[in-house]
Every structure is written in structure tokens, then in C-alpha cells.
Short mmCIF file of C-alpha atoms in Angstrom, two decimals:
data_model
loop_
_atom_site.label_atom_id
_atom_site.label_comp_id
_atom_site.label_asym_id
_atom_site.label_seq_id
_atom_site.Cartn_x
_atom_site.Cartn_y
_atom_site.Cartn_z
CA UNK A 1 0.00 0.00 0.00
CA UNK A 2 0.64 3.68 -0.01
CA UNK A 3 1.41 3.79 3.71
CA UNK A 4 -1.34 6.34 4.31
CA UNK A 5 -2.00 7.23 7.94
CA UNK A 6 -5.76 6.68 7.52
CA UNK A 7 -5.39 3.04 6.50
CA UNK A 8 -2.96 2.43 9.36
CA UNK A 9 -5.32 4.06 11.83
CA UNK A 10 -8.14 1.77 10.69
CA UNK A 11 -5.92 -1.31 10.95
CA UNK A 12 -4.74 -0.29 14.43
CA UNK A 13 -8.36 0.13 15.53
CA UNK A 14 -9.29 -3.23 14.00
CA UNK A 15 -6.48 -5.15 15.73
CA UNK A 16 -6.40 -3.33 19.08
CA UNK A 17 -9.16 -5.41 20.76
CA UNK A 18 -7.21 -8.62 20.03
CA UNK A 19 -4.41 -7.43 22.30
CA UNK A 20 -6.70 -8.10 25.28
CA UNK A 21 -7.79 -11.53 24.00
CA UNK A 22 -4.46 -13.04 22.94
CA UNK A 23 -1.61 -13.97 25.25
CA UNK A 24 1.58 -11.89 24.88
CA UNK A 25 3.40 -14.42 22.71
CA UNK A 26 0.44 -14.83 20.33
CA UNK A 27 0.04 -11.05 20.11
CA UNK A 28 3.73 -10.54 19.26
CA UNK A 29 3.46 -13.34 16.71
CA UNK A 30 0.43 -11.74 15.08
CA UNK A 31 2.27 -8.41 14.81
CA UNK A 32 5.45 -10.09 13.55
CA UNK A 33 3.58 -12.04 10.82
CA UNK A 34 0.84 -9.61 9.83
CA UNK A 35 1.92 -6.09 10.69
CA UNK A 36 5.70 -5.69 10.74
CA UNK A 37 6.22 -6.99 7.16
CA UNK A 38 3.63 -4.48 5.86
CA UNK A 39 5.25 -1.63 7.81
CA UNK A 40 8.69 -2.61 6.49
CA UNK A 41 7.24 -2.73 2.97
CA UNK A 42 5.84 0.77 3.41
CA UNK A 43 9.21 2.00 4.64
CA UNK A 44 11.03 0.45 1.65
CA UNK A 45 9.94 3.36 -0.55
CA UNK A 46 10.65 5.96 2.15
CA UNK A 47 13.34 8.54 1.38
CA UNK A 48 14.84 11.01 3.81
CA UNK A 49 14.86 14.36 2.01
CA UNK A 50 15.49 17.46 4.14
CA UNK A 51 14.35 19.70 1.26
CA UNK A 52 10.98 18.01 0.68
CA UNK A 53 10.17 15.44 3.34
CA UNK A 54 7.22 13.10 2.90
CA UNK A 55 6.32 11.64 6.30
CA UNK A 56 3.54 9.20 5.34
CA UNK A 57 5.47 5.93 5.78
CA UNK A 58 7.04 7.03 9.08
CA UNK A 59 3.70 8.22 10.43
CA UNK A 60 2.27 4.86 9.37
CA UNK A 61 4.86 3.04 11.48
CA UNK A 62 4.39 5.40 14.42
CA UNK A 63 0.62 4.82 14.34
CA UNK A 64 1.46 1.35 15.64
CA UNK A 65 3.69 2.58 18.49
CA UNK A 66 1.04 1.84 21.13
CA UNK A 67 0.55 -1.74 19.96
CA UNK A 68 4.06 -2.78 18.97
CA UNK A 69 6.50 -3.47 21.75
CA UNK A 70 9.35 -0.96 21.97
CA UNK A 71 11.71 -3.76 20.96
CA UNK A 72 9.75 -4.47 17.75
CA UNK A 73 9.38 -0.77 16.93
CA UNK A 74 13.06 -0.06 17.58
CA UNK A 75 14.15 -3.04 15.45
CA UNK A 76 11.96 -1.87 12.56
CA UNK A 77 13.27 1.70 12.71
CA UNK A 78 16.87 0.58 13.10
CA UNK A 79 16.52 -1.52 9.95
CA UNK A 80 14.37 0.75 7.76
CA UNK A 81 14.78 4.33 8.98
CA UNK A 82 18.03 5.16 10.76
CA UNK A 83 20.51 4.06 8.03
CA UNK A 84 18.79 6.35 5.50
CA UNK A 85 18.40 9.14 8.05
CA UNK A 86 22.10 9.13 8.93
CA UNK A 87 23.11 8.87 5.25
CA UNK A 88 20.92 11.87 4.35
CA UNK A 89 22.42 13.83 7.24
CA UNK A 90 25.97 13.03 6.14
CA UNK A 91 25.17 14.10 2.57
CA UNK A 92 23.53 17.32 3.76
CA UNK A 93 26.42 18.19 6.07
CA UNK A 94 28.76 18.02 3.06
CA UNK A 95 26.77 20.73 1.24
CA UNK A 96 27.45 23.78 3.44
CA UNK A 97 24.07 23.59 5.21
CA UNK A 98 22.17 26.22 7.14
CA UNK A 99 22.97 25.15 10.71
CA UNK A 100 19.63 26.42 12.04
CA UNK A 101 17.85 24.16 9.55
CA UNK A 102 20.06 21.21 10.51
CA UNK A 103 19.24 21.76 14.18
CA UNK A 104 15.51 22.04 13.46
CA UNK A 105 15.68 18.91 11.30
CA UNK A 106 17.41 16.85 14.01
CA UNK A 107 15.09 18.08 16.78
CA UNK A 108 12.04 17.63 14.56
CA UNK A 109 12.83 14.01 13.75
CA UNK A 110 13.66 13.21 17.36
CA UNK A 111 10.35 14.73 18.53
CA UNK A 112 8.39 13.00 15.74
CA UNK A 113 9.75 9.58 16.72
CA UNK A 114 9.68 9.98 20.50
CA UNK A 115 6.31 11.72 20.93
CA UNK A 116 4.27 8.55 20.20
CA UNK A 117 6.97 6.24 21.59
CA UNK A 118 8.98 7.90 24.40
CA UNK A 119 10.42 4.51 25.36
CA UNK A 120 12.38 4.39 22.09
CA UNK A 121 15.12 6.58 23.60
CA UNK A 122 15.74 3.85 26.21
CA UNK A 123 16.81 1.49 23.42
CA UNK A 124 20.61 1.57 23.40
CA UNK A 125 20.89 1.24 19.61
CA UNK A 126 18.29 3.97 18.95
CA UNK A 127 20.04 6.33 21.38
CA UNK A 128 23.34 5.50 19.66
CA UNK A 129 21.88 6.60 16.28
CA UNK A 130 20.74 9.94 17.72
CA UNK A 131 24.15 10.35 19.37
CA UNK A 132 25.90 9.51 16.08
CA UNK A 133 23.85 12.19 14.31
CA UNK A 134 24.78 14.79 16.94
CA UNK A 135 28.42 13.76 16.69
CA UNK A 136 28.36 14.21 12.89
CA UNK A 137 26.67 17.59 13.21
CA UNK A 138 29.17 18.79 15.82
CA UNK A 139 32.14 17.49 13.83
CA UNK A 140 30.94 19.25 10.67
CA UNK A 141 30.31 22.45 12.61
CA UNK A 142 33.78 22.28 14.19
CA UNK A 143 35.37 21.68 10.79
CA UNK A 144 33.56 24.68 9.32
CA UNK A 145 34.56 26.94 12.19
CA UNK A 146 38.22 25.97 12.07
CA UNK A 147 39.21 25.72 8.38
CA UNK A 148 42.64 27.28 9.08
CA UNK A 149 43.42 24.77 11.82
CA UNK A 150 42.31 21.88 9.60
CA UNK A 151 44.42 23.16 6.70
CA UNK A 152 47.42 23.51 8.97
CA UNK A 153 47.02 19.92 10.21
CA UNK A 154 46.70 18.59 6.66
CA UNK A 155 49.73 20.57 5.50
CA UNK A 156 51.98 18.90 8.05
CA UNK A 157 54.19 20.44 10.71
CA UNK A 158 56.31 23.18 9.14
CA UNK A 159 58.23 24.60 11.94
#
């Protein structure tokens, strides 16, 4: 499908009552067989584009945050979202970005992901991806602010 939020909302509403009926293992199995593959499929077409971001697939995944366990949600995002997110950031940082926009972009994504699923930040691998992004941003900012120092280091020690 198109990963539209409306369809996801309807599916969430349809499956929610079963959470109370099924035991935990059966519920996780149902999500793993019936829901996670569809969410991953929706994310397959997702592109991170700071200039023109389409959020449909990500919002579709986040619509399930209340029903998926944090472990399942984190695993899905680590596989389908964070590699592209970090790659887009690295590419953007190499293009002399507006640092205010970079900051807004980082904070916006973090808020978008954590608002429906605050427990995501407790996942060590998810936190590591956010930390990696901040590290890249800070390194790029440092490099931009100290071009003379970087040039001197690259030129070797004349002295």
C-alpha cells in the first residue's frame, strides 16, 4: 500500500481489541507475521529528504507505536529508517548547510519519533543513532569553524 495514515489508523483500531484476548506471545506473533512486514514494505519506498520530506510511511509506522512493543518498533526503525536518516544527514552536512535548519531537522525528527513512543530513547541502539547524528553535526560544525586549523594539520608540521 501507499502507507497512508488513515489506512494504518483503521488497521490499528481493527487489531487493538485482540491485544486483550491473545496472550503476549500470540500477540507478538500476530504483529510479527501480519503487521511488521507491511510496515517494512511501506518504509522500503521511504526517502529522507530534508528539502521536501514526505512523512507518510514514518507516520504509518508510528501509528502502531502503542501496539508494537518498543523492541519491535526499535528493530523496525533501526533496519528501515536510521541508516537512510544518517546517510541523508551526512550528505547534507557536506553541502554547506544552514545550521539552524540542521538543528531544526534533528530536533524535529527526534520529537516525531519519540512523541508517540517515548520509550524508544531507552533502546541503546536507537540512542546510539541519535548520538551519532549529533556527533556528525558537531564534527561538521567544528570543521567549518576551524578551516585554518584543519588546513594547517593537513599541510603537516612546518616549523
